Each structure stands twice: as C-alpha cells, then as structure tokens.
CSV table of C-alpha atoms and ligand atoms in Angstrom, one decimal:
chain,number,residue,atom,x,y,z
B,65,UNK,CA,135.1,89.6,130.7
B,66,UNK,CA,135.1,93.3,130.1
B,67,UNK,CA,137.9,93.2,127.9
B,68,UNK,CA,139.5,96.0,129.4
B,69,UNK,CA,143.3,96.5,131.6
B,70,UNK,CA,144.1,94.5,134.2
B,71,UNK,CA,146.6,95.6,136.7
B,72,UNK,CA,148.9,93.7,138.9
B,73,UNK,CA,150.6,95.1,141.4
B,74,UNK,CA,153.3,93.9,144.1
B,75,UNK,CA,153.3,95.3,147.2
B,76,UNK,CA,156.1,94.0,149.0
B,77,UNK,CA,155.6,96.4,152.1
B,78,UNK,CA,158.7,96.0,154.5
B,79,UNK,CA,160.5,93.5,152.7
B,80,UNK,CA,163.7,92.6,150.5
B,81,UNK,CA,167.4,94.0,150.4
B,82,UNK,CA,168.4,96.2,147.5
B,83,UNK,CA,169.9,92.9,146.0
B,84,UNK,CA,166.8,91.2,146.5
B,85,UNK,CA,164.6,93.5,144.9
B,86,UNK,CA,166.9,93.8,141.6
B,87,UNK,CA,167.0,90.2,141.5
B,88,UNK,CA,163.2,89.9,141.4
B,89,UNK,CA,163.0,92.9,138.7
B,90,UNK,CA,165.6,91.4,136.8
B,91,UNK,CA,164.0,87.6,136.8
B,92,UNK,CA,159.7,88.9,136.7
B,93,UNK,CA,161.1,91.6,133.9
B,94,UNK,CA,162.9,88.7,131.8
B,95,UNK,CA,160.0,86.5,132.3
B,96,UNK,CA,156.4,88.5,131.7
B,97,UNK,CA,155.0,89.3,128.5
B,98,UNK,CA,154.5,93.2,127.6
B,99,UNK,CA,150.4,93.2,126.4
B,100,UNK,CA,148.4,95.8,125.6
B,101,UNK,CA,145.5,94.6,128.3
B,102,UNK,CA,148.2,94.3,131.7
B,103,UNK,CA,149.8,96.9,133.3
B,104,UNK,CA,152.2,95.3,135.8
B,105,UNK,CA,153.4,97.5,139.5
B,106,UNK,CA,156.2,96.9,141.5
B,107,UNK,CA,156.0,98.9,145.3
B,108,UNK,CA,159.2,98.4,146.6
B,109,UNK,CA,160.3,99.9,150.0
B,110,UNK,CA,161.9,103.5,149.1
B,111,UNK,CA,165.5,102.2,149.8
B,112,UNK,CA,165.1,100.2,146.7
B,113,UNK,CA,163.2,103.0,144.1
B,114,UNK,CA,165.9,104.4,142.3
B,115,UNK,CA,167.6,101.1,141.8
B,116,UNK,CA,164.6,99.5,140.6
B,117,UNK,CA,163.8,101.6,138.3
B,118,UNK,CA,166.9,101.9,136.7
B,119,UNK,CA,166.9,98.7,136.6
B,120,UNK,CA,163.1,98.3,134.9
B,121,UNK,CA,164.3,101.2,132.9
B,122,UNK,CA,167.7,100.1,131.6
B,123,UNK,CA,166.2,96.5,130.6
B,124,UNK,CA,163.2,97.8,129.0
B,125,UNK,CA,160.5,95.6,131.3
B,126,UNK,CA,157.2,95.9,131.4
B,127,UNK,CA,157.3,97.2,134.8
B,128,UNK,CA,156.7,100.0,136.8
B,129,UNK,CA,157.3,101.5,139.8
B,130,UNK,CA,155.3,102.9,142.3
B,131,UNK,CA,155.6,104.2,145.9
B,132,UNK,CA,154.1,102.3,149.1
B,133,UNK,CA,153.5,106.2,151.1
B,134,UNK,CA,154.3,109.5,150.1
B,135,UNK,CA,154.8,112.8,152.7
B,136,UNK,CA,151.6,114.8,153.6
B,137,UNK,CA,153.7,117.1,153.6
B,138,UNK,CA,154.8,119.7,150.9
B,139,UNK,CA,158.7,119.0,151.0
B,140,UNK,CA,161.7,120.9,152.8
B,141,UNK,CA,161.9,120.2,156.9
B,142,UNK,CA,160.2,117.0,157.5
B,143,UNK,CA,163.0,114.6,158.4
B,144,UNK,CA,162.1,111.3,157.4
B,145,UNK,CA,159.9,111.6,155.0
B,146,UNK,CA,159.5,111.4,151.5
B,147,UNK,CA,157.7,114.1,149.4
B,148,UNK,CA,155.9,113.5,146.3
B,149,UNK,CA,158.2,116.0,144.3
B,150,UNK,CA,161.2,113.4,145.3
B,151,UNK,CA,158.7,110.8,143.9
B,152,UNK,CA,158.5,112.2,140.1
B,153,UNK,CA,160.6,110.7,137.4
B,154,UNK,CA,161.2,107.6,139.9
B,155,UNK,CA,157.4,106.0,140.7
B,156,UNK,CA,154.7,106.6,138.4
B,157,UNK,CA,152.0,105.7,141.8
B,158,UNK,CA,151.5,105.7,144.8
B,159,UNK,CA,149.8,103.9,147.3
B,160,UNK,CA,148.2,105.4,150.3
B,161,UNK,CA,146.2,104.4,153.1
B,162,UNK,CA,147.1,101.1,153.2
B,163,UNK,CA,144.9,99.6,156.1
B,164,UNK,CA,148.6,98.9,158.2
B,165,UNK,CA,149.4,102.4,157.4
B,166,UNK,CA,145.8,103.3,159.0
B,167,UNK,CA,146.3,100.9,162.1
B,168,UNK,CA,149.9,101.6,162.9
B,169,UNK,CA,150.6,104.9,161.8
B,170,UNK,CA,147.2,106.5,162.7
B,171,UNK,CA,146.6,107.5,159.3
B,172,UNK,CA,143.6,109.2,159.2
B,173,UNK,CA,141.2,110.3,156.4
B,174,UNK,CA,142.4,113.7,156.0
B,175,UNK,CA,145.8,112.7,156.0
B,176,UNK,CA,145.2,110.2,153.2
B,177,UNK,CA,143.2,113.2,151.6
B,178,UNK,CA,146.1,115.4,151.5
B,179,UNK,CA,148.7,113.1,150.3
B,180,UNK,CA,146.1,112.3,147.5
B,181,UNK,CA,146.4,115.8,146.5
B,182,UNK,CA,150.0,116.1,146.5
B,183,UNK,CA,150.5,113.0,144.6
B,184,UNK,CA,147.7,113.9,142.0
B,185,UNK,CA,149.4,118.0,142.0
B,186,UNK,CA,152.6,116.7,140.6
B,187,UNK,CA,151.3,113.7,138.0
B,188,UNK,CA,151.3,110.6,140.4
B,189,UNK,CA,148.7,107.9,140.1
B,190,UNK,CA,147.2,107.5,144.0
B,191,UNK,CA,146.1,104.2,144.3
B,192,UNK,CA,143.5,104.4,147.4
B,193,UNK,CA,143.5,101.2,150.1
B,194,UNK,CA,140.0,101.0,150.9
B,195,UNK,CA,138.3,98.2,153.4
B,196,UNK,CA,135.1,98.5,152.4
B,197,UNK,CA,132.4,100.0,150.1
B,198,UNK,CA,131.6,102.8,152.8
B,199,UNK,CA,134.8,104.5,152.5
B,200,UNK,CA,135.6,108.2,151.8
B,201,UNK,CA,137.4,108.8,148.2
B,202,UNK,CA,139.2,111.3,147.9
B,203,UNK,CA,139.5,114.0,145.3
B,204,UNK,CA,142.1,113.1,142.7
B,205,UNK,CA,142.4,109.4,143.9
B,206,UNK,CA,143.4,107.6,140.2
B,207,UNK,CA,142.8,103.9,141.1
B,208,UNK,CA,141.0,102.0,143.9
B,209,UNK,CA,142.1,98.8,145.8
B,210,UNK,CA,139.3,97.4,148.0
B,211,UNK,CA,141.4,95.2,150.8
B,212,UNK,CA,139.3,93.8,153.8
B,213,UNK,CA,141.1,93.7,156.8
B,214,UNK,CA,140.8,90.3,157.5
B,215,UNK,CA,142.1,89.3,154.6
B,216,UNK,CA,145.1,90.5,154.3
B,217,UNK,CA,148.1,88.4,155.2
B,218,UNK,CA,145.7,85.8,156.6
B,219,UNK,CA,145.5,83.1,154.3
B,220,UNK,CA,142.0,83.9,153.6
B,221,UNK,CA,140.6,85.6,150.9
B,222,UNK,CA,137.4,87.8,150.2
B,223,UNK,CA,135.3,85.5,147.9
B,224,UNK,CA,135.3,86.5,144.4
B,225,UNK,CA,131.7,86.7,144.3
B,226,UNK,CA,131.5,88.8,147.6
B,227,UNK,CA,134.8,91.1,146.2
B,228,UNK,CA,132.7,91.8,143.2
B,229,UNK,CA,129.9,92.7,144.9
B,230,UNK,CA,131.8,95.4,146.9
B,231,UNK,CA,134.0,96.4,144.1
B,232,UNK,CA,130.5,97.3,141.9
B,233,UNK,CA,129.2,99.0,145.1
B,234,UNK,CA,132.2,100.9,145.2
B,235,UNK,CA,132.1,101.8,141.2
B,236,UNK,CA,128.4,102.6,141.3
B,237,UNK,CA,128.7,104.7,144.0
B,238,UNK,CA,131.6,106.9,142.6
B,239,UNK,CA,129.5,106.8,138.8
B,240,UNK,CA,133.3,107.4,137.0
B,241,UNK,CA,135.8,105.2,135.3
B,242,UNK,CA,138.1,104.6,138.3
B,243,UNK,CA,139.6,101.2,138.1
B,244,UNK,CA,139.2,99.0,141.6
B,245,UNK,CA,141.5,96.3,142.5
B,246,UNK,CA,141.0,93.0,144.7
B,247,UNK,CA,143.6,92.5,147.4
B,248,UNK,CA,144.3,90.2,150.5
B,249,UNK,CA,145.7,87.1,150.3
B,250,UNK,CA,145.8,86.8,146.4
B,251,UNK,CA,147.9,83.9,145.5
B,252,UNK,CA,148.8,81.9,142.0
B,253,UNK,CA,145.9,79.6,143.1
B,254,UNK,CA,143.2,82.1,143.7
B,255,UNK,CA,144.1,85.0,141.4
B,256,UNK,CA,142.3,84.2,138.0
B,257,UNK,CA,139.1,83.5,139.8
B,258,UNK,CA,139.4,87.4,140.8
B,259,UNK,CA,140.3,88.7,137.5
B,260,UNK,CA,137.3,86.8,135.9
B,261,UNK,CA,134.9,88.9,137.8
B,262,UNK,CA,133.6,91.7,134.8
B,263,UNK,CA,134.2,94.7,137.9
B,264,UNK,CA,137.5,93.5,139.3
B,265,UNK,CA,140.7,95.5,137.3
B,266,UNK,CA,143.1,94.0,139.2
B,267,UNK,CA,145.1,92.5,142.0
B,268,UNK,CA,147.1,94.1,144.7
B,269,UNK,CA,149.4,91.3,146.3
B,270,UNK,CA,151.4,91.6,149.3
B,271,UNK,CA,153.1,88.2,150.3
B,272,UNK,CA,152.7,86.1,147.3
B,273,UNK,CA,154.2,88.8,145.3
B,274,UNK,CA,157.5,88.3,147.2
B,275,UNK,CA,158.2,85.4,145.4
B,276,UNK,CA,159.4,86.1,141.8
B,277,UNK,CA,158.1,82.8,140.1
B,278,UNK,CA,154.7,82.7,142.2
B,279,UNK,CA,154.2,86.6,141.2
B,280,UNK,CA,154.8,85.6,137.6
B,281,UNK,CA,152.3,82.5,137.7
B,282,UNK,CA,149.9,85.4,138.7
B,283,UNK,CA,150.4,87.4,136.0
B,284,UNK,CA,150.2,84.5,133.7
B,285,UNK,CA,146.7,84.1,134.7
B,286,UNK,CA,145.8,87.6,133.4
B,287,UNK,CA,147.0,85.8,129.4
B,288,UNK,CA,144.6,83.1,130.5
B,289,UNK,CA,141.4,85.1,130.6
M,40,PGA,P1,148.6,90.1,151.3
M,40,PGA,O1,148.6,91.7,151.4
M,40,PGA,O2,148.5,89.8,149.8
M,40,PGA,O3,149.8,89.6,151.9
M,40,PGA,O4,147.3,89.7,152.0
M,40,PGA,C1,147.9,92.5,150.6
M,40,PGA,C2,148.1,93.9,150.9
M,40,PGA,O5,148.2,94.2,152.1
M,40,PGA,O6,148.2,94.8,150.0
C-alpha cells in the first residue's frame, strides 16, 4: 500500500431523476466517513449539478461534484451544450472521453484535447477515460481513469493484477504524479482487491455506483486497506 489518496468516484452516466440523485447524496453523504486519505466524486447528469451540490454543500458531505462532459467549445452560441465557465463554482472535475462518449458521439482525440484545455483554463480537474496504455494524454489532463472497453457494464472486470500492470505502464510512461484510476465493472465485491494494488488511486464506477448502499460498501473498502 502506498499510503497515499484514493479516489472514488460515481459515474452515474444517463441515469436518476433530480429526486433520485438528492436522495442518494443525502443517504452516501449521511453515511461515509470524511478521511484525510479518500476523496469521494459524484458525476451526476447536468440536470441534477446545481441541486447536488447544494445539497453536498448545505449538508457539509464529503462529496463532490463533478461533470460527466464539458463544451469544446468556448461558450456563447452552441445550443446544447455546456461550457466549462457554466461548470466553475458547481463541479470541481470533469470527465472527458469517456469510451461511450468516443463510440457514440465520435469523440475524437483532438476534441477530448481541447475540452482538456478549457477545463484545465478555468481550474477544473479533467479526469481523462483512457482504454489502454497506448493512449494520447493530453496537456493539462489532472487525473487518469484506465477503463477497457470490455469491461465496462459487462459484468467482467480487468484483473487486478492485469489493471496494475496497465496503470504502471501508463504512470511510467507519463514520468509525473498523475493519479490513474481502475474502472469497468467495479462492484462492492471486487473493489478492495483494486485499491490494494500500490499503482491503482482509485475507482471509477458506473452501475454499481447507482445504488447508494452498494456505492457506500465500496467506499468502505477504501477504511479497510
Ligand atoms: P461500469 O461503468 O462500472 O458500469 O462498468 C464504468 C464506466 O463506464 O465508467
């Protein structure tokens, strides 16, 4: 064990109501414990930001809030989207280049490479989806989650051995202190055998963080180690 943070963070892509979401703040605020060693993320759709982080805000959690996407574009005439500037004071990251965002969207590197920028220009942490160790990184990318494509939402998870061995390629390569995360099918069952491995920082969890309780018993694994 390296000692160091460990973040968690909840991506709950296309999912929950505004009611839903403050629930879920409201019972994983109430229930985790605010240590020095976790940082814990909530990415809720942007229909939900504001609230939730008035919410995390107003009942002091340990929480906070990032973005799932952010504009590559500037601000002003771009209907539809969402520019970092609207982001500051509300998310503290943001996610981008989610592998579904690549595939669906047609996200491409220089896309991803620009929104970096943006988010980095105005104080955002970017928090880079990457599938492999091969990967471009771009400039001003804060934090790294290494998510191969066929595990996420699959049921089956990267080894921990193999997602250590990709996450210390991925370190080496870029020789500075970036943090890189595990994700894909992360669950209460399989999550402290991630966090155990000396290069893994963290956990990014789509489906299982859905679930208030199940997303707590994951962070409860991070006291364990
Ligand atoms: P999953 O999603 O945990 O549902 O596999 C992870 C992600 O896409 O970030």
């Amino acid at each position: 064990m390296d000692g160091g943070v460990k973040w968690i963070i909840a991506n709950w892509k296309s999912n929950k109501t505004l009611t839903e979401s403050i629930a879920w703040v409201e019972e994983v605020g109430h229930k985790i414990e605010n240590r020095p060693n976790l940082k814990v993320v909530v990415c809720p759709s942007f229909v939900a930001l504001g609230e939730v982080a008035h919410t995390i805000k107003v009942g002091h959690f340990p929480l906070m809030v990032g973005a799932q996407n952010v504009s590559r574009f500037e601000g002003g005439a771009h209907t539809g989207e969402v520019a970092a500037t609207q982001l500051v004071g509300v998310a503290s990251m943001v996610m981008v280049g989610h592998s579904e965002r690549r595939t669906e969207e047609d996200e491409t590197d220089d896309e991803i490479a620009l929104k970096i920028q943006l988010a980095q220009r105005v104080g955002l942490m970017p928090l880079l989806c990457v599938p492999d160790e091969e990967a471009e990184i771009p400039q001003g990318t804060a934090m790294i989650a290494y998510e191969p494509i066929f595990a996420i939402g699959s049921g089956v998870a990267d080894t921990p051995a193999d997602a250590e061995a990709k996450i210390t390629a991925i370190k080496a390569k870029f020789s500075n202190q970036l943090p890189v995360l595990y994700g894909g099918s992360v669950t209460s069952q399989n999550a402290k055998a991630f966090l155990e491995q000396p290069h893994i920082d963290g956990l990014l969890i789509g489906h299982a963080s859905l679930d208030a309780e199940e997303f707590v018993k994951i962070i409860e694994s991070v006291y364990t180690i």
